[in-house]
PDB file of C-alpha atoms in Angstrom:
ATOM      1  CA  MET A   1      55.509 -30.031 -57.346  1.00 84.00           C
ATOM      2  CA  LYS A   2      54.500 -29.886 -53.699  1.00 93.00           C
ATOM      3  CA  ALA A   3      51.619 -30.971 -51.492  1.00 94.00           C
ATOM      4  CA  GLY A   4      48.930 -28.328 -51.457  1.00 96.00           C
ATOM      5  CA  GLU A   5      49.683 -27.149 -54.999  1.00 96.00           C
ATOM      6  CA  VAL A   6      46.430 -26.285 -56.755  1.00 98.00           C
ATOM      7  CA  LEU A   7      46.202 -27.003 -60.467  1.00 98.00           C
ATOM      8  CA  PRO A   8      44.570 -24.335 -62.634  1.00 98.00           C
ATOM      9  CA  PRO A   9      41.029 -25.254 -63.675  1.00 98.00           C
ATOM     10  CA  LEU A  10      40.290 -26.624 -67.136  1.00 98.00           C
ATOM     11  CA  GLU A  11      36.927 -25.811 -68.715  1.00 98.00           C
ATOM     12  CA  VAL A  12      35.668 -28.488 -71.091  1.00 98.00           C
ATOM     13  CA  PRO A  13      32.618 -27.582 -73.197  1.00 98.00           C
ATOM     14  CA  VAL A  14      30.407 -30.677 -73.293  1.00 98.00           C
ATOM     15  CA  THR A  15      29.210 -30.910 -76.884  1.00 98.00           C
ATOM     16  CA  ARG A  16      27.251 -33.618 -78.669  1.00 97.00           C
ATOM     17  CA  THR A  17      30.298 -34.175 -80.847  1.00 98.00           C
ATOM     18  CA  LEU A  18      32.560 -34.722 -77.808  1.00 97.00           C
ATOM     19  CA  ILE A  19      30.094 -37.173 -76.259  1.00 97.00           C
ATOM     20  CA  VAL A  20      29.538 -39.183 -79.446  1.00 97.00           C
ATOM     21  CA  ALA A  21      33.184 -39.096 -80.568  1.00 97.00           C
ATOM     22  CA  GLY A  22      34.353 -40.218 -77.126  1.00 97.00           C
ATOM     23  CA  ALA A  23      31.897 -43.103 -77.112  1.00 96.00           C
ATOM     24  CA  ILE A  24      32.932 -44.199 -80.607  1.00 96.00           C
ATOM     25  CA  ALA A  25      36.646 -43.857 -79.865  1.00 96.00           C
ATOM     26  CA  SER A  26      36.259 -46.057 -76.794  1.00 95.00           C
ATOM     27  CA  ARG A  27      34.013 -48.524 -78.653  1.00 95.00           C
ATOM     28  CA  ASP A  28      31.113 -47.834 -76.316  1.00 91.00           C
ATOM     29  CA  TYR A  29      28.096 -48.201 -78.595  1.00 91.00           C
ATOM     30  CA  GLN A  30      25.456 -47.902 -75.850  1.00 92.00           C
ATOM     31  CA  ASP A  31      22.607 -45.894 -77.345  1.00 94.00           C
ATOM     32  CA  VAL A  32      22.503 -43.485 -74.370  1.00 93.00           C
ATOM     33  CA  HIS A  33      25.786 -42.007 -75.647  1.00 95.00           C
ATOM     34  CA  HIS A  34      24.610 -41.222 -79.193  1.00 94.00           C
ATOM     35  CA  ASP A  35      20.829 -41.459 -79.630  1.00 92.00           C
ATOM     36  CA  ALA A  36      18.877 -38.743 -77.779  1.00 95.00           C
ATOM     37  CA  GLU A  37      15.474 -40.338 -78.440  1.00 96.00           C
ATOM     38  CA  LEU A  38      16.506 -43.729 -77.069  1.00 95.00           C
ATOM     39  CA  ALA A  39      18.255 -42.045 -74.122  1.00 95.00           C
ATOM     40  CA  ARG A  40      14.975 -40.272 -73.276  1.00 96.00           C
ATOM     41  CA  GLU A  41      13.071 -43.568 -73.561  1.00 96.00           C
ATOM     42  CA  LYS A  42      15.453 -44.936 -70.918  1.00 96.00           C
ATOM     43  CA  GLY A  43      14.778 -42.010 -68.572  1.00 96.00           C
ATOM     44  CA  SER A  44      17.624 -39.634 -69.402  1.00 96.00           C
ATOM     45  CA  PRO A  45      16.844 -36.115 -70.631  1.00 97.00           C
ATOM     46  CA  ASP A  46      19.517 -36.449 -73.355  1.00 97.00           C
ATOM     47  CA  ILE A  47      22.620 -38.400 -74.347  1.00 97.00           C
ATOM     48  CA  PHE A  48      25.447 -38.284 -71.794  1.00 96.00           C
ATOM     49  CA  MET A  49      29.218 -38.752 -71.643  1.00 97.00           C
ATOM     50  CA  ASN A  50      30.638 -42.207 -70.923  1.00 97.00           C
ATOM     51  CA  ILE A  51      33.203 -42.921 -68.212  1.00 96.00           C
ATOM     52  CA  LEU A  52      35.993 -43.668 -70.688  1.00 97.00           C
ATOM     53  CA  THR A  53      35.726 -40.183 -72.190  1.00 98.00           C
ATOM     54  CA  THR A  54      35.755 -38.696 -68.699  1.00 98.00           C
ATOM     55  CA  ASN A  55      38.794 -40.839 -67.849  1.00 97.00           C
ATOM     56  CA  GLY A  56      40.608 -39.521 -70.921  1.00 97.00           C
ATOM     57  CA  LEU A  57      39.773 -35.917 -70.046  1.00 98.00           C
ATOM     58  CA  VAL A  58      41.078 -36.415 -66.493  1.00 98.00           C
ATOM     59  CA  GLY A  59      44.303 -37.858 -67.932  1.00 97.00           C
ATOM     60  CA  ARG A  60      44.636 -34.908 -70.299  1.00 97.00           C
ATOM     61  CA  TYR A  61      44.111 -32.487 -67.416  1.00 98.00           C
ATOM     62  CA  ILE A  62      46.939 -34.069 -65.423  1.00 98.00           C
ATOM     63  CA  THR A  63      49.418 -34.359 -68.307  1.00 97.00           C
ATOM     64  CA  ASP A  64      48.652 -30.820 -69.497  1.00 97.00           C
ATOM     65  CA  HIS A  65      49.747 -29.624 -66.059  1.00 97.00           C
ATOM     66  CA  PHE A  66      52.734 -31.901 -65.404  1.00 96.00           C
ATOM     67  CA  GLY A  67      54.068 -31.972 -68.962  1.00 95.00           C
ATOM     68  CA  PRO A  68      54.536 -34.365 -71.850  1.00 92.00           C
ATOM     69  CA  THR A  69      56.902 -36.684 -69.948  1.00 95.00           C
ATOM     70  CA  ALA A  70      54.383 -37.249 -67.122  1.00 96.00           C
ATOM     71  CA  VAL A  71      53.324 -40.872 -66.690  1.00 96.00           C
ATOM     72  CA  LEU A  72      49.905 -41.714 -65.269  1.00 97.00           C
ATOM     73  CA  ARG A  73      50.469 -44.550 -62.788  1.00 97.00           C
ATOM     74  CA  ARG A  74      46.936 -44.898 -61.451  1.00 97.00           C
ATOM     75  CA  VAL A  75      43.602 -43.245 -62.213  1.00 97.00           C
ATOM     76  CA  ALA A  76      40.773 -44.001 -59.774  1.00 98.00           C
ATOM     77  CA  ILE A  77      37.623 -42.053 -60.587  1.00 97.00           C
ATOM     78  CA  ARG A  78      33.944 -42.239 -59.776  1.00 97.00           C
ATOM     79  CA  LEU A  79      31.134 -40.676 -61.786  1.00 97.00           C
ATOM     80  CA  GLY A  80      28.340 -38.598 -60.313  1.00 97.00           C
ATOM     81  CA  ALA A  81      26.126 -36.106 -62.152  1.00 98.00           C
ATOM     82  CA  PRO A  82      25.984 -36.872 -65.895  1.00 98.00           C
ATOM     83  CA  ASN A  83      27.646 -34.607 -68.470  1.00 98.00           C
ATOM     84  CA  TYR A  84      24.907 -33.559 -70.895  1.00 98.00           C
ATOM     85  CA  PRO A  85      25.376 -31.594 -74.147  1.00 98.00           C
ATOM     86  CA  GLY A  86      25.411 -27.831 -73.733  1.00 97.00           C
ATOM     87  CA  ASP A  87      26.989 -27.880 -70.275  1.00 98.00           C
ATOM     88  CA  THR A  88      30.595 -27.174 -69.282  1.00 98.00           C
ATOM     89  CA  MET A  89      32.672 -29.419 -67.064  1.00 98.00           C
ATOM     90  CA  VAL A  90      35.324 -27.662 -64.995  1.00 98.00           C
ATOM     91  CA  LEU A  91      38.179 -29.910 -63.880  1.00 98.00           C
ATOM     92  CA  MET A  92      40.092 -28.907 -60.757  1.00 98.00           C
ATOM     93  CA  GLY A  93      42.896 -30.608 -58.874  1.00 98.00           C
ATOM     94  CA  GLU A  94      45.141 -30.418 -55.862  1.00 98.00           C
ATOM     95  CA  VAL A  95      48.386 -32.247 -55.122  1.00 98.00           C
ATOM     96  CA  THR A  96      47.855 -34.106 -51.844  1.00 98.00           C
ATOM     97  CA  GLU A  97      51.126 -35.993 -51.540  1.00 97.00           C
ATOM     98  CA  VAL A  98      54.554 -36.048 -53.204  1.00 96.00           C
ATOM     99  CA  GLU A  99      57.316 -38.651 -53.118  1.00 95.00           C
ATOM    100  CA  PHE A 100      60.708 -37.589 -54.395  1.00 94.00           C
ATOM    101  CA  GLY A 101      62.912 -40.208 -56.004  1.00 89.00           C
ATOM    102  CA  ASP A 102      66.081 -40.542 -58.024  1.00 87.00           C
ATOM    103  CA  ASP A 103      64.111 -41.642 -61.085  1.00 87.00           C
ATOM    104  CA  GLY A 104      61.512 -38.878 -60.745  1.00 91.00           C
ATOM    105  CA  ASP A 105      58.862 -37.421 -58.493  1.00 95.00           C
ATOM    106  CA  THR A 106      55.468 -39.026 -57.932  1.00 97.00           C
ATOM    107  CA  ALA A 107      52.399 -37.069 -56.871  1.00 97.00           C
ATOM    108  CA  GLN A 108      48.922 -37.984 -55.740  1.00 98.00           C
ATOM    109  CA  VAL A 109      46.404 -35.521 -57.166  1.00 98.00           C
ATOM    110  CA  ARG A 110      42.807 -35.210 -55.980  1.00 98.00           C
ATOM    111  CA  VAL A 111      40.626 -34.370 -58.990  1.00 98.00           C
ATOM    112  CA  ILE A 112      37.061 -33.143 -59.224  1.00 98.00           C
ATOM    113  CA  GLY A 113      35.064 -32.204 -62.317  1.00 98.00           C
ATOM    114  CA  LYS A 114      31.905 -30.182 -61.832  1.00 98.00           C
ATOM    115  CA  ASN A 115      29.139 -29.311 -64.267  1.00 98.00           C
ATOM    116  CA  GLY A 116      25.939 -27.294 -63.960  1.00 97.00           C
ATOM    117  CA  ILE A 117      24.141 -29.978 -61.967  1.00 97.00           C
ATOM    118  CA  GLY A 118      26.892 -31.109 -59.602  1.00 98.00           C
ATOM    119  CA  SER A 119      30.068 -33.171 -59.389  1.00 98.00           C
ATOM    120  CA  HIS A 120      30.514 -35.217 -62.538  1.00 98.00           C
ATOM    121  CA  VAL A 121      33.767 -36.921 -61.541  1.00 98.00           C
ATOM    122  CA  THR A 122      35.792 -37.289 -58.369  1.00 98.00           C
ATOM    123  CA  GLY A 123      38.913 -39.290 -57.734  1.00 98.00           C
ATOM    124  CA  THR A 124      42.657 -39.466 -57.453  1.00 98.00           C
ATOM    125  CA  VAL A 125      45.445 -39.724 -59.976  1.00 98.00           C
ATOM    126  CA  THR A 126      48.978 -40.924 -59.297  1.00 98.00           C
ATOM    127  CA  VAL A 127      51.425 -39.304 -61.695  1.00 97.00           C
ATOM    128  CA  THR A 128      55.198 -39.590 -62.044  1.00 96.00           C
ATOM    129  CA  VAL A 129      57.359 -36.926 -63.624  1.00 95.00           C
ATOM    130  CA  PRO A 130      60.635 -38.601 -64.626  1.00 92.00           C
ATOM    131  CA  ALA A 131      63.866 -37.000 -63.492  1.00 87.00           C
ATOM    132  CA  VAL A 132      65.562 -34.898 -66.125  1.00 77.00           C
ATOM    133  CA  PRO A 133      69.023 -36.297 -66.878  1.00 69.00           C
ATOM    134  CA  ALA A 134      71.815 -33.913 -65.984  1.00 61.00           C
ATOM    135  CA  ALA A 135      73.063 -31.955 -68.982  1.00 64.00           C
ATOM    136  CA  PRO A 136      76.606 -32.817 -70.036  1.00 69.00           C
ATOM    137  CA  ALA A 137      79.250 -30.247 -69.208  1.00 65.00           C
ATOM    138  CA  PRO A 138      79.889 -27.850 -72.083  1.00 72.00           C
ATOM    139  CA  ALA A 139      82.792 -28.815 -74.293  1.00 69.00           C
ATOM    140  CA  ALA A 140      85.871 -26.634 -74.294  1.00 65.00           C
ATOM    141  CA  PRO A 141      85.948 -24.210 -77.233  1.00 68.00           C
ATOM    142  CA  ALA A 142      87.798 -25.528 -80.245  1.00 65.00           C
ATOM    143  CA  ALA A 143      91.188 -24.028 -80.967  1.00 60.00           C
ATOM    144  CA  PRO A 144      91.238 -21.840 -84.042  1.00 64.00           C
ATOM    145  CA  ALA A 145      92.488 -23.523 -87.198  1.00 62.00           C
ATOM    146  CA  VAL A 146      96.067 -22.624 -88.054  1.00 60.00           C
ATOM    147  CA  SER A 147      97.101 -21.942 -91.642  1.00 58.00           C
ATOM    148  CA  GLU A 148     100.251 -23.339 -93.212  1.00 61.00           C
ATOM    149  CA  GLU A 149     102.011 -20.065 -92.435  1.00 62.00           C
ATOM    150  CA  GLY A 150     101.285 -20.563 -88.731  1.00 57.00           C
ATOM    151  CA  SER A 151      98.641 -17.865 -88.294  1.00 57.00           C
ATOM    152  CA  PRO A 152      95.026 -18.510 -87.367  1.00 56.00           C
ATOM    153  CA  SER A 153      92.676 -18.650 -90.338  1.00 56.00           C
TER     154      SER A 153
END
């Protein structure tokens, strides 16, 4: 990892199922996340994704790139244009800073997620990739077993 490293984009299809499942999983029962008619009554053209689902998708984006041992230390995001069903959000990121340490390397990553109407999410993520312990030196090969007659078996 190095400053200036650009993460490959991740396209996330924004489906009704993703929006509703994310709201339920995060216990966000606001009607604007599952009831299109009530969302329209409140001025929205349709249901839209909640911030906790977006937060989870940003976390997934970072750990998909840095690997299963990556630890999210801080996620600071801000929402912009809503994610509506039928759109696609494209997450993009760039490493802006790296600190190298004995216990692992920590990076600051600037993240942006855009959809068809603008920037849905912007922010920064601090992620640590733990150091990989040094592999033990290979053991010396075992001596061949010797039979009672004194020859190798």
